[in-house]
Amino acid sequence: MSTAAIGSRRKRLSEGLTVTQKVFVRSRNGGATKIVREHYLRKDIPCLSKACVKCPEIVVPDSKNELPSFVLSETPLELPSIGKHYVVLDTNVILQAIDLLENPDCFSDVIIPQIVLEEVRNRSYPVYTRLRSLCKDSDDKKRFVVFHNEFSEYTFVDRLPEESINDRNDRAIRKTCQWYAEHLAPYKIAVVLVTNDRLNRTAAKSKDESYTSKSLFDYVQALPNGDEIRDSIPNFEVSAENTKDNEAKSEFTYPDYYSTARVMGGLKNGALYQGNIQISEYNFLEGSISLPNFSKPVLVVGPKNLNRAFNGDQVVVELLPQSEWKAPSSIALDSEHFDVNDNPDIDGDEDDINGGIVLSDKQRKLLTQDAILAQKSNKIQPTARVVSITRRSWRQYVGQIAANSVDAQSGGTQNVFVILMDKCLPKIRIRTRRANELLNKRIVVSVDSWPDTHKYPLGHFVRNLGDVESAQAETEALLLEHDVEYRPFSKKVLECLPKEGHEWKAPTNLDDPDAVAKDALLPKRRDLRDKLICSIDPPGCVDIDDALHARKLPNGNWEVGVHIADVTHFVKPGTALDGEGASRGTSVYLVDKRIDMLPMLLGTDLCSLKPYVDRFAFSVIWELNDNADIVKVDFTKSVIKSREAFSYEQAQLRIDDQNQQDELTTGMRALLQLSIKLKEKRIKAGALNLASPEVKVHMDSETSDPNEVEIKKLLATNSLVEEFMLLANISVARKIFEAFPQTAMLRRHASPPSTNFEMLNEMLQKRKGMSISLESSKALADSLDRCEDPKDPYFNTLVRIMSTRCMMAAQYFYSGAYSYSDFRHYGLAVDIYTHFTSPIRRYCDVVAHRQLAGAIGYEPLDLSHRDKNKMDMICKNINRRHRNAQFAGRASIEYYVGQVMRNNESVEIGYVIKVLNNGIVVLVPKFGVEGLIRLENLTDTPNSSSFDEVEFKLSFAQAGTGKQRDVYVFDKVEVQLRSVLDPVTSKRKAELLLK
């Protein structure tokens, strides 16, 4: 299908508007259709400058009957060469320098033409959302506005015959600058177009326009603090100059990417494949891509084949000949400790082996051994090379400057390397004049480009987070590294909260006329304040999502209620508050803090089901018989009053205390007995009982320093709450799917492919004579139960931990995206499931609440949750946010465990979970940490070691004693554990030494 604009004309309407007709010819399947679209132009679009006296007289209210805010200052920044001025930006500057635009110390009074905003949206949605945030939440310091140039009669431009769309858009931007310059001339305010497009700047000068045009570099240089922020300029213009210099020094190049036409043709005819590349956590020279119709992931080995791909990039690959297919690597290589002496001013030599990676003799020997083993292995997999990158995963990265790349004697600008926190990623070369000042600091950098003549990607400095190992810098670093939004809620979001603040109260009488006047839906609520409801949560929980009750019915059955915080009463669709919750997706729990999805007023007060106060809830009420079978289920919005807020331990003690025979306690005992029945039925149906090495870090109450680590203990009350939350989620899933079969918000867990368990099964078979069955979740659960070692009670937990890592990740989806058979949640062994029970901290649950309210006729469902495309966007975002929150929480525990261990060197029990050619990976349950013990730390004579891939065995002469030792996977070993600061990466990590 193709579309071409072939003309336009304007005519004046009686009410002062102008309509222009855009005429297109669309061709499809050989036919041609003429399309005419009307485009209305107006004279009442304001400049939004406070200095202007004309525009306030012509503006009209919008659809919400609100007048636009005039935010551009009447006294903007004044520069000697320009005077007082506003800034207009073009698309490429925004795409390349969004970090700089967000910097609070530069770029204020900025005008974004509508055509630029639309181009940014089409080219990078993440940058678009950041730009929209700048415009929406622009404070008194930044002042960003959008000017709708495409609807203004003064700035709209027709596309000329033979003119490209890009040239027309550039002309539209220049026309906007010209209009602003003439419009603001009486107020002595100039306009500066900041663009890196030389032709655009030349066009402005050649026509003697009334505005100024500057490159990003020249404009920043002219700022009063230009020297301070110059390091944050993207490394594009500079890199182009350096490329010429370095081409003289080196002929090193990566392979060229295929043309777009060749890529499209190859994908269409099946010669090329597209997928997301994942770099191995143990070997940065190896990536894998899961492709449809391939039973195993396709391997990409070596920098030349990786061809500048970053972990997570969407790439196009070409399969290599079968003679070059290999087995996954059996050696550990990390990017942090390779090429540590590289010169940041030299890009590499043609003689570099391995595509630009300079290896030591020891590393060469390991790679040679690995290649020989790969050829002998029966685990051969297809291999491929990257021929195009269709979508970059680039984001802001956290790292630290490599000390040995800094010239300590230089006070000027120099090239240095930044080693990133993610060991799967290459180091980044930046230019900075603050290299010495930024040593031993955690810094944020952005990647700008990776030319084929450069061994490393080019980037620029964004900001300094603080000293390495300071709690504030490390916490902010892990939040940035996992893309967690942690900035304070904006003014517009906070304006959506109830005006009464903490004084808000649920009405005493649901039929009170005054209360009903404020909330017409109030009479639809059920008053459940007479129920003996309580909550059971971890100690210190303040955002209480859920509460329960149980009471005996006259017929001998049980009435059981799960009551969930009614967040959607306060968070209405389409508001800034809802948009922020949807964007954040989830709350993030760190060791020392919580990053809330919703403002604290809601999360810890008005929505939280605290005891002794009336709260709005969404209740699921069942009638269950003694066998925990559902007789009937009811859903209702309600008002409740929790009697107590128990911790798991407090609830357990109360249930176990036979002196407590009050109605609340007997109800809790009934809940416990019913939960046991529910769990038995789940297990019988094939639900999995997996495990992870979870630990809890205790903080000193006075100093807030971490002082102790313990393995999390699970009580019967943990299971009590879990079972009823699962039951509520399943019941709600059935109800919303029945009401909205195409857009119901659900959660699925796919069954794992057998290839995921191949390695674990080989280990179990070889070492223990056991195996894991994958015919069904029931077969898997039963086989996990059989993996017992009478001599070691922890072995079964270890197998469950390793099995968890072989599973597929559960994901949110809308019901129209899959057939019903694919809704199944494999781990829970249920046919349909959702998340409903934690709306304070998960946006999925907010959507489920709205859909359930629509399903029971409480209120109509917002259109955004009935639209497949919008639901698809919501699901993709919350899946990503949920995963990032998990990783951030684990990283926080890892950091604080490291701090606890700093002064606590000890000998602990560990388990070997992976054997490699050049080391072993050991898990230490007590601290929940795992680490690689490298071969050089196992033996004084690495050359005498041997690796047996079939037996999962590493043999070596043990360091210190010289005694021959064989270490197998699953071995229980003693390790000396201590916390060390890596001198290269400035990361604190657990160092393990075999005893």
XYZ file of N, CA and C in Angstrom, residues 34-113:
240
model
N -8.723 8.011 -4.365
C -8.466 9.421 -4.043
C -9.095 9.736 -2.691
N -8.312 10.308 -1.793
C -8.787 10.613 -0.440
C -8.622 12.116 -0.196
N -9.667 12.741 0.291
C -9.610 14.171 0.626
C -9.849 14.317 2.112
N -8.901 14.977 2.792
C -9.047 15.199 4.238
C -9.047 16.694 4.520
N -9.982 17.129 5.373
C -10.043 18.541 5.741
C -9.192 18.792 6.974
N -8.442 19.880 6.928
C -7.523 20.225 8.023
C -7.813 21.676 8.410
N -8.350 21.899 9.608
C -8.796 23.234 10.005
C -7.657 24.036 10.620
N -7.569 25.286 10.217
C -6.557 26.205 10.729
C -7.237 27.310 11.527
N -6.528 27.792 12.570
C -7.139 28.764 13.481
C -6.217 29.959 13.670
N -6.828 31.035 14.149
C -6.053 32.241 14.468
C -5.964 32.495 15.967
N -6.507 31.559 16.771
C -6.563 31.804 18.220
C -5.649 30.870 19.001
N -4.599 30.354 18.362
C -3.630 29.519 19.088
C -2.593 30.451 19.703
N -2.476 30.479 21.041
C -1.633 31.487 21.705
C -0.153 31.118 21.705
N 0.678 32.123 21.906
C 2.128 31.909 21.985
C 2.551 31.367 23.346
N 1.682 31.522 24.373
C 1.901 31.028 25.745
C 3.021 31.760 26.484
N 3.328 32.990 26.033
C 4.317 33.818 26.729
C 3.616 34.783 27.671
N 4.121 34.855 28.895
C 3.563 35.802 29.875
C 3.815 37.247 29.472
N 4.804 37.455 28.593
C 5.112 38.822 28.174
C 4.087 39.354 27.183
N 3.391 38.447 26.494
C 2.479 38.840 25.422
C 1.182 39.428 25.986
N 0.716 40.524 25.387
C -0.543 41.135 25.827
C -1.678 40.860 24.836
N -1.338 40.325 23.640
C -2.360 40.092 22.618
C -3.028 38.731 22.780
N -2.219 37.690 22.999
C -2.768 36.324 23.015
C -3.795 36.077 24.117
N -3.622 36.631 25.332
C -4.650 36.389 26.357
C -6.039 36.864 25.941
N -6.109 37.796 24.959
C -7.401 38.332 24.534
C -8.080 37.443 23.494
N -7.309 36.558 22.846
C -7.906 35.765 21.764
C -8.146 34.306 22.122
N -7.605 33.831 23.278
C -7.725 32.404 23.590
C -9.150 32.037 23.945
N -9.485 30.780 23.663
C -10.807 30.250 24.001
C -10.625 29.003 24.850
N -11.610 28.646 25.676
C -11.482 27.449 26.523
C -11.406 26.181 25.677
N -10.776 25.138 26.267
C -10.701 23.853 25.578
C -11.943 23.027 25.875
N -11.914 21.728 25.534
C -13.088 20.860 25.706
C -13.483 20.694 27.170
N -12.512 20.930 28.072
C -12.805 20.833 29.505
C -13.155 22.199 30.101
N -13.350 23.171 29.195
C -13.681 24.535 29.594
C -12.573 25.190 30.421
N -11.317 24.813 30.097
C -10.167 25.387 30.789
C -9.340 26.200 29.805
N -8.839 27.337 30.283
C -7.988 28.175 29.456
C -6.545 27.686 29.547
N -5.761 27.819 28.472
C -4.366 27.376 28.531
C -3.548 28.226 29.487
N -2.525 27.619 30.050
C -1.641 28.333 30.983
C -0.508 28.984 30.194
N -0.275 30.261 30.460
C 0.849 30.972 29.846
C 2.050 30.790 30.772
N 3.044 30.053 30.321
C 4.139 29.685 31.223
C 5.500 30.237 30.817
N 5.685 30.618 29.541
C 6.987 31.155 29.126
C 7.238 32.484 29.831
N 8.398 32.625 30.421
C 8.690 33.776 31.279
C 8.773 35.079 30.483
N 8.339 36.164 31.126
C 8.507 37.482 30.502
C 9.950 37.988 30.629
N 10.732 37.309 31.494
C 12.157 37.666 31.644
C 13.001 36.412 31.484
N 13.058 35.841 30.273
C 13.837 34.613 30.069
C 15.327 34.884 30.152
N 16.108 33.789 30.035
C 17.564 33.889 30.109
C 18.084 34.891 29.077
N 19.051 35.711 29.519
C 19.666 36.689 28.616
C 21.125 36.319 28.399
N 21.525 36.200 27.143
C 22.907 35.891 26.784
C 23.502 37.078 26.035
N 24.793 37.358 26.231
C 25.417 38.521 25.594
C 25.241 38.542 24.077
N 25.371 37.375 23.434
C 25.322 37.335 21.976
C 23.911 37.291 21.411
N 22.913 37.031 22.279
C 21.539 36.840 21.792
C 20.557 37.793 22.457
N 20.752 38.069 23.719
C 19.786 38.817 24.507
C 18.783 37.886 25.154
N 17.679 38.444 25.649
C 16.615 37.613 26.217
C 16.010 36.771 25.089
N 15.766 35.470 25.394
C 15.334 34.620 24.294
C 14.563 33.397 24.759
N 13.769 32.848 23.833
C 13.171 31.524 23.968
C 13.906 30.579 23.009
N 13.828 29.278 23.320
C 14.509 28.270 22.508
C 13.474 27.402 21.789
N 13.702 27.155 20.496
C 12.912 26.190 19.726
C 13.831 25.028 19.375
N 13.357 23.799 19.553
C 14.187 22.607 19.321
C 13.680 21.831 18.115
N 14.629 21.223 17.383
C 14.194 20.319 16.324
C 14.210 18.879 16.824
N 13.729 17.969 16.006
C 13.514 16.584 16.447
C 14.800 15.895 16.871
N 15.840 16.019 16.055
C 17.062 15.268 16.340
C 17.734 15.712 17.632
N 17.680 16.998 17.938
C 18.263 17.478 19.195
C 17.546 16.831 20.377
N 16.220 16.719 20.292
C 15.456 16.103 21.385
C 15.807 14.623 21.502
N 15.855 13.923 20.372
C 16.166 12.491 20.404
C 17.567 12.233 20.935
N 18.516 13.102 20.595
C 19.907 12.877 20.966
C 20.239 13.423 22.351
N 19.511 14.441 22.795
C 19.943 15.165 24.012
C 18.834 15.285 25.045
N 17.941 14.294 25.129
C 16.853 14.383 26.103
C 17.390 14.471 27.535
N 18.541 13.818 27.797
C 19.141 13.913 29.133
C 19.500 15.359 29.464
N 20.053 16.050 28.474
C 20.464 17.438 28.671
C 19.246 18.338 28.869
N 18.176 18.069 28.134
C 16.959 18.864 28.270
C 16.341 18.705 29.654
N 16.499 17.516 30.253
C 15.941 17.280 31.591
C 16.812 17.873 32.696
N 18.038 18.268 32.338
C 18.956 18.844 33.322
C 18.349 20.130 33.887
N 18.195 20.237 35.215
C 17.567 21.432 35.787
C 18.399 22.700 35.626
N 19.674 22.552 35.248
C 20.563 23.712 35.183
C 20.699 24.307 33.793
N 19.936 23.836 32.838
C 19.984 24.451 31.502
C 18.674 24.193 30.782
N 18.457 24.913 29.700
C 17.266 24.808 28.864
C 15.986 25.139 29.624
N 15.663 26.396 29.606
C 14.386 26.868 30.149
C 13.710 27.719 29.073
N 12.408 27.915 29.209
C 11.617 28.657 28.214
C 11.829 28.058 26.821
N 11.358 26.811 26.683
C 11.561 26.039 25.459
C 10.222 25.823 24.753
N 10.224 26.037 23.449
C 9.028 25.847 22.622
C 9.221 24.587 21.781
N 8.291 23.655 21.896
C 8.325 22.427 21.100
C 7.233 22.525 20.042
N 7.585 22.726 18.768
C 6.537 22.735 17.735
C 5.818 21.387 17.685
